[in-house]
């Protein structure tokens, strides 16, 4: 949790709010790949990349 708090402070002090949506999308895609690993959804995910 301290990493997230420190990262949020970095975003606030450096005014880098545009990084937050990019990281959020990467986390969503990563979670989607991990959760659907080995299922029938996997071929459709790989076509995105």
Coordinates of N, CA, C and O in Angstrom, one line a residue:
X1 N 0.8 -1.2 0.0 CA 0.0 0.0 0.0 C 0.9 1.3 0.0 O 0.4 2.3 -0.5
X2 N 2.0 1.2 0.6 CA 2.9 2.4 0.6 C 3.3 2.8 -0.8 O 3.5 4.0 -1.1
X3 N 3.5 1.8 -1.7 CA 3.9 2.1 -3.0 C 2.8 2.9 -3.7 O 3.0 3.9 -4.4
X4 N 1.5 2.5 -3.5 CA 0.4 3.2 -4.1 C 0.3 4.6 -3.6 O 0.0 5.6 -4.3
X5 N 0.5 4.8 -2.3 CA 0.4 6.1 -1.7 C 1.5 7.0 -2.2 O 1.3 8.2 -2.6
X6 N 2.7 6.4 -2.3 CA 3.9 7.2 -2.8 C 3.7 7.6 -4.3 O 4.0 8.7 -4.7
X7 N 3.1 6.6 -5.1 CA 2.9 6.9 -6.5 C 1.8 8.0 -6.6 O 1.9 8.9 -7.5
X8 N 0.8 8.0 -5.8 CA -0.3 9.0 -5.9 C 0.3 10.4 -5.5 O 0.0 11.4 -6.2
X9 N 1.2 10.4 -4.5 CA 1.8 11.7 -4.2 C 2.7 12.2 -5.3 O 2.8 13.4 -5.6
X10 N 3.4 11.3 -6.0 CA 4.2 11.6 -7.2 C 3.3 12.3 -8.2 O 3.7 13.3 -8.8
X11 N 2.2 11.6 -8.5 CA 1.3 12.1 -9.6 C 0.8 13.5 -9.2 O 0.6 14.4 -10.0
X12 N 0.5 13.7 -7.9 CA -0.1 15.0 -7.5 C 1.0 16.1 -7.5 O 0.7 17.2 -8.0
X13 N 2.2 15.8 -7.0 CA 3.2 16.9 -7.0 C 3.8 17.2 -8.4 O 4.1 18.4 -8.6
X14 N 3.9 16.2 -9.2 CA 4.4 16.5 -10.6 C 3.4 16.8 -11.6 O 3.7 17.0 -12.8
X15 N 2.1 16.8 -11.2 CA 1.0 17.2 -12.1 C 1.0 16.2 -13.3 O 0.8 16.6 -14.4
X16 N 1.1 14.9 -13.0 CA 1.1 13.9 -14.1 C -0.2 13.1 -14.0 O -0.1 11.9 -14.0
X17 N -1.3 13.8 -14.0 CA -2.6 13.1 -13.9 C -2.9 12.2 -15.2 O -3.7 11.3 -15.1
X18 N -2.2 12.5 -16.3 CA -2.5 11.8 -17.5 C -1.9 10.4 -17.4 O -2.3 9.5 -18.2
X19 N -1.0 10.1 -16.5 CA -0.5 8.7 -16.3 C -1.5 7.8 -15.7 O -1.5 6.6 -15.9
X20 N -2.4 8.3 -14.9 CA -3.4 7.4 -14.2 C -4.3 6.6 -15.1 O -4.4 5.4 -14.9
X21 N -4.9 7.2 -16.2 CA -5.7 6.3 -17.1 C -4.9 5.2 -17.8 O -5.4 4.1 -18.0
X22 N -3.7 5.6 -18.2 CA -2.8 4.6 -18.9 C -2.5 3.4 -18.0 O -2.7 2.2 -18.4
X23 N -2.2 3.7 -16.7 CA -1.9 2.6 -15.8 C -3.1 1.8 -15.5 O -3.1 0.6 -15.3
X24 N -4.3 2.5 -15.4 CA -5.5 1.8 -15.1 C -5.9 0.8 -16.2 O -6.3 -0.3 -16.0
X25 N -5.7 1.2 -17.5 CA -6.0 0.4 -18.6 C -5.1 -0.8 -18.6 O -5.5 -2.0 -18.9
X26 N -3.8 -0.6 -18.3 CA -2.8 -1.7 -18.3 C -3.2 -2.7 -17.2 O -3.1 -3.9 -17.4
X27 N -3.6 -2.2 -16.1 CA -4.0 -3.1 -15.0 C -5.3 -3.9 -15.3 O -5.4 -5.1 -15.0
X28 N -6.2 -3.3 -16.0 CA -7.4 -4.0 -16.4 C -7.1 -5.1 -17.4 O -7.6 -6.2 -17.3
X29 N -6.3 -4.8 -18.4 CA -5.9 -5.8 -19.4 C -5.1 -6.9 -18.8 O -5.3 -8.1 -19.1
X30 N -4.2 -6.6 -17.8 CA -3.4 -7.6 -17.1 C -4.3 -8.5 -16.3 O -4.2 -9.7 -16.3
X31 N -5.3 -7.9 -15.6 CA -6.2 -8.7 -14.8 C -7.1 -9.6 -15.7 O -7.4 -10.8 -15.4
X32 N -7.5 -9.1 -16.9 CA -8.3 -9.8 -17.8 C -7.6 -11.0 -18.3 O -8.1 -12.1 -18.4
X33 N -6.3 -10.9 -18.7 CA -5.5 -12.0 -19.2 C -5.3 -13.0 -18.1 O -5.4 -14.2 -18.4
X34 N -5.0 -12.6 -16.9 CA -4.8 -13.5 -15.8 C -6.1 -14.3 -15.5 O -6.0 -15.5 -15.3
X35 N -7.2 -13.6 -15.4 CA -8.5 -14.3 -15.1 C -9.0 -15.2 -16.1 O -9.6 -16.2 -15.8
X36 N -8.7 -14.9 -17.4 CA -9.2 -15.8 -18.5 C -8.2 -16.7 -19.0 O -8.4 -17.3 -20.1
X37 N -7.1 -16.9 -18.3 CA -6.0 -17.8 -18.8 C -6.6 -19.2 -18.9 O -7.1 -19.8 -17.9
X38 N -6.4 -19.8 -20.0 CA -6.8 -21.2 -20.2 C -8.3 -21.4 -20.5 O -8.8 -22.5 -20.5
X39 N -9.0 -20.3 -20.9 CA -10.4 -20.5 -21.2 C -10.6 -20.2 -22.7 O -9.7 -20.0 -23.4
X40 N -11.9 -20.3 -23.1 CA -12.2 -20.1 -24.5 C -12.1 -18.6 -24.9 O -12.1 -18.3 -26.1
X41 N -11.9 -17.7 -24.0 CA -11.8 -16.3 -24.3 C -10.4 -15.9 -24.7 O -10.2 -14.9 -25.4
X42 N -9.4 -16.7 -24.4 CA -8.0 -16.4 -24.7 C -7.7 -16.1 -26.1 O -7.0 -15.1 -26.4
X43 N -8.3 -16.8 -27.1 CA -7.9 -16.4 -28.5 C -8.4 -15.0 -28.9 O -7.8 -14.4 -29.7
X44 N -9.5 -14.6 -28.3 CA -10.1 -13.3 -28.6 C -9.2 -12.2 -27.9 O -9.1 -11.1 -28.5
X45 N -8.6 -12.5 -26.8 CA -7.8 -11.5 -26.1 C -6.5 -11.3 -26.9 O -6.0 -10.2 -27.1
X46 N -5.9 -12.4 -27.4 CA -4.7 -12.3 -28.1 C -4.8 -11.6 -29.5 O -3.8 -11.0 -30.0
X47 N -6.0 -11.5 -30.0 CA -6.2 -10.8 -31.2 C -6.1 -9.3 -31.0 O -5.9 -8.5 -31.9
X48 N -6.4 -8.8 -29.8 CA -6.3 -7.4 -29.4 C -4.8 -6.9 -29.6 O -4.6 -5.9 -30.0
X49 N -3.9 -7.8 -29.2 CA -2.5 -7.4 -29.2 C -1.9 -7.8 -30.5 O -0.8 -7.6 -30.8

